[in-house]
Amino acid sequence: MTTLAITAAPSGRTKRVLPGFGLTMGLTLTYVGIVILLPVIALMLKGAEIGPARFWEIITAPRAMAALRLTVTAAVIATIFNALYGLLMAWVLVRYRFPGRRILDAMMDIPFALPTAVAGLSLTALFSANGWYGQLLEPAGIKVVYTIWGVAIAMCFTSIPFVVRTVQPILEDLDPQLEEAARSLGATPFTIFRKVVFPQILPAFLIGTTIAFARSLGEFGAVIFIAGNLPMKTEIASLLAVIRLEEYDYNGAAAIALTLMLIALILLALSNGLQWQMNRRRGQP
Amino acid sequence: MRAASTPGALAPREDRTAQYVLIGLAFLGTAFIVAVPLAYIFWRALSDGVAAFAANIIAPDTLHAIWLTSVVALITVPVNIVIGLSAAWLIARFTFPGRKLLLTIIELPFSISPIIAGVCYLLLYGRQGLLGPTLGAADIQILFALPGIVLVTLFVTAPFVTREVLPLMQAQGSEQEQAALTLGATGFQIFRLVTLPNIRWALLYGAVLATARAVGEFGAVSVVSGSIRGQTNTLPLQIELLFNDLNIVGAFAAASTLTLIALIVLIVKTVIEGRVGREE
């Protein structure tokens, strides 16, 4: 009888021994409702009001299509760079000991800490025709500012930390015995990396890459400085949403914003799914 | 010169060569894309001399932007601390249906790009928005004024405190708090004397991250503030305005103040991270 009572207890009222349930519930729900949910619901209601036919018409209009295509293409370029660079940084920071390693590690947090507008300003000035980088690149015929490359570089900067910071802890926890076994069997370092290390860090690598891609798609502050924002050419989708708002075209703004939010939520679900799979594989519930 | 603890130290020479090449590439890449853009901010801000830099900072519009940004941070960070603690207490100490959903909603602002947050707020409070006409009739101004800027800043900073404090509270469990309760302590006494000392560094860390974000937010604020010169222009928006005015050195001077804040945040973060680790 007693054992029965004990096992039954945790699911019942005993969980609420501590005070403050009503207060924190009321405070948190009110706040979440006003600050987060209400605005998001406003966007969804607006989207529902537009209707699917009109929604499709807005999204597939030439200017919106051009903006979406530019945003996705630049984000893909930025993410490919960040995937490679992030992997390199995680590997070097975890596996090697060298002077300046801690500074290099701290540098990885700069893009998170620095306001995006500041990053955009600095990159624009560096890559413009008379800037430090522009002076070297323009004579070679490479134009960055006011092109898709500028958009990609700005996106790249603000999403640098994601791949590094998701791969780093996994790489630190790897069992060195597997690699030693592979080495003793005569595998080359590259083969060891490809066949032993990479499969183990792959889920984390994919999560980091997905988040970096989502962040690049949504980046605004850094991009608008360097992009020049020419309609049909270097205008990103989120800027087009803002322009529609300024023209009082609320339907146009809502349709574009909703499209971007949907893509972001799909990417979030994808990275959560990967996270769940990774935890299961590593034996955690 | 001892590097015996690293794999590869005892490995053949081609391994060492690869190691040096990879370290070199890491330094080169980071210098090119992170270090130089960072250093360039101060270099350009001071390129016309210290006097010109000071003049740019105390230009009335820039000074007003600094003041407005400080006001926004002073309002949003305390709110974040109170609500973040409340949400963490609720989720860590009680079980109720929808607990996971609540946490997902609190973390939603991390996945929604700030510009979309701005659009949401405009669709809610704008003249043709959901609540716009009602508020307009009551003569309450939310958009293009301080309340709008504060609200979107609250949106983008909502997850920070909870995300730092919650895992720690979950890991620590509630035995100490329950012991305090049986000894007759009230709820606030338990929180102040038992919970708070255990989570103070994580709380400070979350508050620091929220401050950095509140001070630097650009996209969301730019949609709802209307960027009225000397009125609703926060410091990040002022940078854009000066840049568009082709006052590049002025823009960099304004940017350098935000960069200094970012560097301070990083230093504080490094110091606190060690302590949060010890709390766990």
XYZ file of C-alpha atoms in Angstrom:
565
model
C 0.000 0.000 0.000
C 2.693 2.457 0.962
C 4.674 1.895 -2.242
C 1.556 2.556 -4.243
C 1.003 5.847 -2.460
C 4.593 6.940 -3.072
C 4.634 6.137 -6.778
C 1.310 7.885 -7.245
C 2.417 11.032 -5.476
C 4.639 12.872 -8.016
C 1.966 13.180 -10.689
C -0.507 14.717 -8.261
C -0.719 17.937 -6.314
C 2.553 17.396 -4.480
C 4.422 18.881 -7.462
C 3.065 22.254 -6.443
C 4.464 22.358 -2.950
C 6.368 25.559 -3.591
C 4.476 28.833 -3.582
C 4.192 31.238 -6.497
C 2.406 29.100 -9.087
C -0.480 31.511 -9.572
C 1.695 34.623 -9.519
C 4.370 33.411 -11.965
C 1.764 31.794 -14.237
C -0.269 35.006 -14.388
C 2.756 37.235 -14.910
C 4.398 35.019 -17.533
C 1.239 34.360 -19.549
C 0.220 38.019 -19.565
C 3.676 39.065 -20.709
C 4.078 36.338 -23.330
C 0.580 37.114 -24.582
C 1.126 40.854 -24.973
C 4.758 40.982 -26.076
C 5.149 37.820 -28.188
C 1.834 36.193 -29.138
C -0.399 39.149 -29.935
C 1.924 40.660 -32.596
C 2.542 37.251 -34.191
C -1.213 36.590 -34.252
C -1.734 40.000 -35.878
C 0.556 38.912 -38.721
C -1.188 35.571 -39.122
C -4.651 37.157 -39.126
C -3.504 39.588 -41.778
C -2.183 36.668 -43.809
C -5.501 34.825 -43.486
C -7.373 37.962 -44.503
C -5.371 38.257 -47.722
C -6.456 34.821 -48.941
C -4.360 32.234 -50.797
C -4.895 33.558 -54.337
C -3.904 37.134 -53.566
C -1.079 35.869 -51.318
C 0.381 33.846 -54.189
C 0.009 36.812 -56.523
C 1.992 39.070 -54.138
C 4.749 36.528 -53.555
C 5.191 35.691 -57.255
C 5.220 39.320 -58.449
C 8.542 39.987 -60.241
C 9.978 42.312 -57.590
C 9.095 39.983 -54.708
C 10.440 36.973 -56.602
C 13.693 38.812 -57.345
C 14.031 39.786 -53.672
C 13.340 36.252 -52.439
C 15.741 34.764 -54.998
C 18.511 37.181 -54.018
C 17.950 36.538 -50.291
C 18.056 32.754 -50.672
C 21.028 32.734 -53.091
C 23.122 35.057 -50.918
C 22.189 33.061 -47.797
C 23.288 29.839 -49.536
C 26.659 31.394 -50.447
C 27.121 32.711 -46.894
C 26.145 29.370 -45.378
C 28.543 27.358 -47.580
C 31.384 29.628 -46.479
C 30.332 29.459 -42.826
C 29.988 25.672 -42.929
C 33.578 25.273 -44.136
C 35.067 28.077 -42.050
C 33.079 27.024 -38.961
C 34.270 23.446 -39.264
C 37.868 24.607 -39.666
C 37.595 26.923 -36.643
C 35.981 24.269 -34.434
C 38.658 21.742 -35.408
C 41.574 24.114 -34.883
C 40.220 25.477 -31.564
C 39.527 22.023 -30.104
C 42.390 19.931 -31.459
C 45.432 22.198 -31.455
C 47.188 24.168 -28.718
C 48.991 27.262 -29.943
C 49.680 30.836 -28.835
C 46.689 33.092 -29.480
C 44.140 30.270 -29.331
C 42.061 31.936 -26.617
C 41.938 35.212 -28.531
C 40.892 33.330 -31.658
C 38.189 31.611 -29.611
C 36.933 34.914 -28.178
C 36.846 36.381 -31.719
C 34.112 33.868 -32.580
C 31.712 35.719 -30.263
C 32.286 39.152 -31.821
C 29.603 38.768 -34.524
C 27.003 38.007 -31.812
C 28.042 40.868 -29.575
C 28.492 43.517 -32.250
C 25.266 45.285 -33.323
C 24.450 44.362 -36.912
C 24.357 47.984 -38.055
C 27.923 48.455 -36.816
C 29.072 45.352 -38.693
C 27.287 46.533 -41.834
C 28.887 49.968 -41.636
C 32.397 48.602 -41.163
C 32.133 45.975 -43.922
C 30.682 48.513 -46.354
C 33.513 50.967 -45.751
C 36.146 48.216 -46.027
C 34.807 46.832 -49.308
C 33.927 50.144 -50.990
C 36.173 51.292 -53.851
C 38.503 53.341 -51.617
C 38.366 51.018 -48.579
C 41.172 48.676 -47.488
C 39.665 45.606 -49.151
C 38.023 47.417 -52.063
C 41.346 48.928 -53.159
C 42.718 45.428 -53.604
C 39.624 43.821 -55.098
C 38.320 46.471 -57.504
C 41.458 46.556 -59.730
C 41.046 42.781 -60.042
C 37.529 43.404 -61.339
C 35.798 42.119 -58.207
C 33.002 44.390 -57.055
C 31.495 43.600 -53.670
C 29.556 46.648 -52.494
C 26.086 46.940 -54.103
C 26.286 43.369 -55.441
C 25.055 39.976 -54.268
C 28.577 39.298 -52.942
C 28.232 42.188 -50.522
C 24.884 40.817 -49.339
C 26.472 37.380 -48.858
C 29.465 38.787 -46.940
C 27.216 40.732 -44.562
C 25.082 37.622 -43.947
C 28.228 35.588 -43.503
C 29.643 37.884 -40.817
C 26.552 37.887 -38.611
C 26.133 34.092 -38.693
C 29.780 33.068 -38.170
C 29.379 31.718 -34.603
C 26.624 29.160 -35.253
C 28.588 26.315 -36.865
C 31.654 26.829 -34.654
C 29.697 26.922 -31.419
C 27.523 23.874 -32.185
C 30.381 21.650 -33.451
C 32.930 22.666 -30.775
C 31.376 20.896 -27.731
C 30.689 17.694 -29.693
C 34.259 17.606 -30.988
C 35.553 18.080 -27.429
C 33.551 15.082 -26.180
C 34.679 12.646 -28.883
C 36.276 9.421 -27.716
C 39.966 9.613 -28.785
C 40.270 5.809 -28.752
C 38.369 5.462 -32.013
C 40.840 7.705 -33.792
C 43.806 5.987 -32.213
C 42.454 2.639 -33.361
C 42.060 3.972 -36.890
C 45.583 5.384 -36.820
C 47.069 2.144 -35.575
C 45.345 0.409 -38.479
C 47.261 2.733 -40.803
C 44.548 5.224 -41.783
C 45.774 8.614 -43.011
C 44.718 11.688 -41.020
C 42.298 12.727 -43.749
C 40.727 9.279 -43.853
C 40.373 9.322 -40.068
C 38.630 12.666 -40.251
C 36.354 11.599 -43.092
C 35.426 8.142 -41.772
C 35.716 8.421 -37.989
C 35.366 12.041 -36.875
C 33.015 13.585 -39.429
C 30.154 11.043 -39.083
C 30.108 11.729 -35.343
C 29.942 15.500 -35.625
C 27.617 15.465 -38.639
C 24.329 16.047 -36.731
C 25.790 19.019 -34.834
C 27.337 20.311 -38.040
C 23.957 20.153 -39.803
C 22.190 21.874 -36.893
C 24.733 24.699 -36.899
C 24.481 25.042 -40.670
C 20.672 25.136 -40.554
C 20.624 27.847 -37.882
C 23.275 29.836 -39.773
C 21.145 29.624 -42.923
C 18.003 30.734 -41.051
C 19.884 33.645 -39.533
C 21.282 34.673 -42.939
C 17.797 34.669 -44.472
C 16.563 36.998 -41.745
C 19.584 39.310 -41.579
C 18.700 42.941 -42.151
C 20.880 45.463 -40.324
C 24.216 44.403 -41.752
C 22.892 43.811 -45.274
C 21.128 47.077 -46.024
C 24.335 49.077 -45.624
C 26.323 47.070 -48.147
C 23.581 46.039 -50.587
C 22.729 49.397 -52.137
C 19.143 48.115 -52.150
C 18.419 48.406 -55.865
C 14.962 46.963 -56.649
C 15.162 43.743 -58.715
C 18.923 43.617 -58.168
C 20.189 43.901 -54.608
C 16.999 44.286 -52.588
C 16.529 41.606 -49.905
C 13.078 40.234 -49.058
C 12.839 41.710 -45.557
C 13.649 45.162 -46.897
C 10.884 44.799 -49.491
C 8.478 44.025 -46.626
C 9.518 47.271 -44.914
C 9.161 49.239 -48.157
C 5.629 47.852 -48.606
C 4.807 49.012 -45.077
C 6.090 52.484 -45.823
C 3.821 52.520 -48.895
C 0.926 51.534 -46.583
C 0.620 48.281 -48.565
C -0.020 46.187 -45.443
C -1.091 43.133 -47.468
C 2.143 43.149 -49.437
C 4.233 43.520 -46.286
C 2.323 40.807 -44.433
C 2.561 38.304 -47.305
C 6.340 38.693 -47.602
C 6.872 38.670 -43.817
C 4.686 35.585 -43.446
C 6.643 33.774 -46.173
C 9.914 34.552 -44.403
C 8.485 33.489 -41.048
C 7.239 30.202 -42.494
C 10.680 29.423 -43.923
C 12.257 30.294 -40.554
C 9.832 28.036 -38.668
C 10.455 25.138 -41.076
C 14.208 25.538 -40.529
C 13.628 25.691 -36.762
C 11.623 22.449 -36.899
C 14.392 20.872 -38.974
C 17.110 21.811 -36.492
C 14.929 20.665 -33.555
C 14.392 17.331 -35.302
C 18.139 16.950 -35.802
C 18.747 17.891 -32.168
C 16.251 15.260 -31.020
C 17.889 12.636 -33.203
C 21.343 13.583 -31.951
C 20.290 13.372 -28.288
C 18.751 9.960 -28.933
C 21.929 8.754 -30.598
C 24.058 9.939 -27.734
C 21.835 8.095 -25.323
C 20.094 11.048 -23.674
C 16.311 11.238 -23.514
C 56.968 23.652 -26.746
C 55.187 20.735 -25.095
C 52.163 19.754 -27.046
C 52.030 16.141 -25.989
C 48.404 16.349 -24.898
C 47.178 17.081 -28.413
C 46.530 14.373 -30.922
C 48.979 14.791 -33.729
C 51.884 15.746 -31.505
C 53.366 12.313 -31.833
C 52.098 11.842 -35.348
C 54.261 11.836 -38.477
C 55.549 15.049 -39.963
C 52.900 15.483 -42.654
C 50.423 15.682 -39.782
C 52.339 18.581 -38.305
C 52.441 20.365 -41.642
C 48.672 19.983 -41.961
C 48.313 21.325 -38.431
C 50.313 24.473 -39.197
C 48.434 25.048 -42.455
C 45.046 24.731 -40.703
C 46.051 27.042 -37.841
C 47.380 29.529 -40.395
C 44.128 29.407 -42.352
C 42.102 29.897 -39.158
C 44.111 32.998 -38.239
C 43.993 34.377 -41.763
C 40.244 33.865 -42.152
C 39.438 35.326 -38.743
C 41.724 38.309 -39.262
C 40.133 39.039 -42.626
C 36.492 38.688 -41.686
C 36.361 39.501 -37.933
C 39.461 41.247 -36.564
C 40.029 43.806 -39.328
C 36.354 44.913 -39.527
C 36.427 45.319 -35.732
C 39.661 47.309 -35.572
C 38.590 49.379 -38.600
C 35.662 50.844 -36.605
C 38.009 52.560 -34.140
C 40.525 53.450 -36.834
C 37.912 55.299 -38.888
C 36.220 56.855 -35.842
C 39.539 58.415 -34.834
C 40.801 59.110 -38.375
C 40.142 62.868 -38.053
C 41.697 63.067 -34.608
C 40.368 62.837 -31.079
C 38.844 66.321 -31.125
C 36.750 65.517 -34.208
C 35.743 62.220 -32.592
C 34.549 64.007 -29.447
C 32.684 66.571 -31.545
C 30.909 63.778 -33.409
C 29.851 62.106 -30.172
C 28.439 65.268 -28.590
C 26.615 66.311 -31.755
C 23.044 66.931 -30.435
C 21.346 64.197 -32.516
C 23.951 61.578 -31.625
C 23.822 62.551 -27.959
C 20.040 62.258 -28.034
C 20.337 58.846 -29.679
C 22.704 57.703 -26.924
C 20.231 58.952 -24.320
C 17.243 57.264 -25.994
C 19.115 53.967 -26.334
C 20.042 54.122 -22.642
C 16.423 54.794 -21.648
C 15.228 51.823 -23.730
C 17.829 49.548 -22.116
C 17.013 50.838 -18.612
C 13.335 49.969 -19.129
C 13.690 46.670 -20.998
C 16.448 44.980 -18.998
C 14.711 45.146 -15.564
C 11.459 43.924 -17.177
C 13.425 41.086 -18.764
C 14.911 40.128 -15.404
C 11.534 40.035 -13.611
C 9.710 38.157 -16.371
C 12.659 35.867 -17.095
C 12.828 34.837 -13.429
C 9.071 34.408 -13.265
C 9.046 32.162 -16.350
C 12.037 30.157 -15.109
C 10.418 29.623 -11.678
C 7.140 28.586 -13.319
C 8.724 26.134 -15.771
C 11.408 24.715 -13.453
C 9.357 24.322 -10.276
C 5.902 23.262 -11.486
C 4.448 20.782 -13.945
C 1.391 21.793 -15.901
C -0.031 21.059 -19.330
C 1.515 23.227 -22.049
C 4.816 23.688 -20.231
C 6.917 22.766 -23.279
C 4.727 24.914 -25.519
C 5.219 27.909 -23.218
C 9.000 27.490 -23.408
C 8.827 27.216 -27.197
C 6.842 30.454 -27.379
C 9.296 32.259 -25.083
C 12.148 31.175 -27.379
C 10.241 32.062 -30.554
C 11.849 35.532 -30.890
C 15.209 33.820 -31.498
C 13.828 32.210 -34.650
C 11.800 35.132 -35.976
C 13.940 37.704 -37.716
C 13.717 41.123 -36.032
C 12.375 42.740 -39.175
C 9.387 40.364 -39.116
C 8.876 41.253 -35.456
C 8.723 44.891 -36.515
C 6.185 44.101 -39.234
C 4.068 42.173 -36.682
C 4.016 45.172 -34.351
C 3.069 47.510 -37.171
C 0.231 45.224 -38.206
C -0.961 45.225 -34.587
C -0.625 48.883 -33.635
C -0.540 50.590 -37.039
C -3.321 52.870 -38.268
C -4.906 49.999 -40.232
C -3.743 47.448 -37.673
C -5.661 45.181 -35.328
C -5.602 47.530 -32.322
C -4.597 50.715 -34.160
C -8.042 52.309 -34.549
C -8.992 51.611 -30.907
C -5.761 53.062 -29.576
C -5.980 55.970 -31.997
C -9.445 56.850 -30.675
C -8.067 56.789 -27.118
C -5.180 58.974 -28.292
C -2.548 56.452 -27.240
C 0.580 56.638 -29.361
C 2.515 53.360 -29.531
C 4.268 53.447 -32.891
C 6.871 56.035 -33.864
C 7.317 56.749 -30.150
C 9.065 55.330 -27.090
C 6.408 52.659 -26.239
C 6.776 51.029 -29.668
C 10.579 50.966 -29.440
C 10.386 49.495 -25.919
C 7.839 46.840 -26.976
C 9.828 45.511 -29.963
C 12.995 45.550 -27.869
C 11.157 43.468 -25.262
C 10.170 41.075 -28.058
C 13.702 40.514 -29.367
C 15.226 40.215 -25.866
C 12.467 38.019 -24.352
C 14.335 34.665 -24.312
C 17.711 35.722 -22.861
C 17.213 35.604 -19.064
C 14.979 32.503 -19.064
C 17.380 30.632 -21.328
C 20.336 31.199 -18.993
C 18.517 30.710 -15.674
C 16.124 27.839 -16.476
C 18.662 25.039 -17.201
C 20.494 25.893 -13.992
C 17.311 25.850 -11.870
C 16.297 22.533 -13.435
C 19.719 21.027 -12.767
C 19.792 22.218 -9.153
C 16.381 20.826 -8.265
C 14.108 22.183 -5.560
C 15.241 20.287 -2.429
C 16.774 23.379 -0.798
C 13.666 25.446 -1.506
C 11.387 22.763 -0.108
C 13.552 22.567 3.010
C 13.218 26.333 3.447
C 9.463 25.995 3.022
C 9.181 23.398 5.793
C 11.175 25.741 8.011
C 8.435 28.307 7.518
C 9.934 30.659 4.948
C 7.578 32.662 2.723
C 7.762 32.477 -1.072
C 9.748 35.682 -1.454
C 12.111 34.702 1.357
C 12.771 31.372 -0.360
C 13.440 33.116 -3.633
C 15.673 35.831 -2.185
C 17.658 33.703 0.273
C 17.793 30.287 -1.403
C 17.160 30.505 -5.157
C 18.746 33.826 -6.040
C 22.204 33.137 -4.555
C 22.321 29.890 -6.550
C 21.492 31.474 -9.890
C 22.918 34.987 -9.578
C 25.729 34.545 -12.119
C 23.474 32.941 -14.706
C 20.982 35.746 -14.106
C 23.666 38.385 -14.543
C 24.850 36.647 -17.710
C 21.330 36.626 -19.176
C 20.873 40.281 -18.204
C 24.178 41.224 -19.858
C 23.210 39.461 -23.093
C 19.794 41.138 -23.014
C 21.436 44.540 -22.476
C 23.752 44.025 -25.446
C 20.825 43.079 -27.631
C 18.609 45.928 -26.360
C 21.316 48.475 -27.068
C 22.205 47.131 -30.514
C 18.838 46.167 -32.016
C 18.388 47.681 -35.449
C 15.875 45.882 -37.692
C 12.887 45.669 -35.381
C 13.354 49.171 -34.008
C 13.820 50.682 -37.472
C 10.335 49.483 -38.489
C 8.435 50.860 -35.487
C 10.430 53.983 -34.592
C 9.882 56.016 -37.725
C 13.495 57.218 -37.294
C 12.554 60.773 -36.419
C 15.794 62.720 -36.115
C 16.537 63.781 -32.548
C 13.294 62.139 -31.337
C 12.891 58.415 -31.990
C 16.349 57.649 -33.359
C 18.221 55.082 -31.310
C 21.993 54.800 -31.610
C 22.009 51.998 -34.242
C 19.495 53.980 -36.322
C 21.607 57.115 -35.909
C 24.512 55.209 -37.506
C 22.414 54.546 -40.587
C 21.253 58.151 -40.705
C 24.796 59.534 -40.532
C 25.904 56.991 -43.147
C 23.118 58.100 -45.500
C 24.119 61.725 -44.832
C 27.615 60.675 -46.016
C 29.004 61.676 -42.623
C 31.088 58.508 -42.523
C 33.415 59.536 -39.702
C 30.396 60.558 -37.607
C 28.777 57.195 -38.310
C 31.938 55.405 -37.211
C 32.172 57.541 -34.070
C 28.617 56.528 -33.113
C 29.431 52.925 -34.046
C 32.556 52.925 -31.881
C 30.498 53.566 -28.730
C 28.352 50.501 -29.505
C 31.495 48.501 -30.283
C 32.942 49.429 -26.889
C 29.757 48.174 -25.230
C 30.022 44.934 -27.240
C 33.635 44.425 -26.126
C 32.722 45.062 -22.477
C 29.916 42.500 -22.826
C 32.400 39.949 -24.166
C 34.793 40.523 -21.269
C 31.984 40.262 -18.698
C 30.777 37.130 -20.486
C 34.196 35.486 -20.243
C 34.426 36.297 -16.534
C 30.889 35.097 -15.756
C 31.108 31.912 -17.833
C 33.708 30.551 -15.439
C 31.438 31.254 -12.471
C 28.298 29.809 -14.087
C 30.324 26.667 -14.727
C 31.166 26.497 -11.013
C 27.491 26.996 -10.026
C 26.649 23.938 -12.086
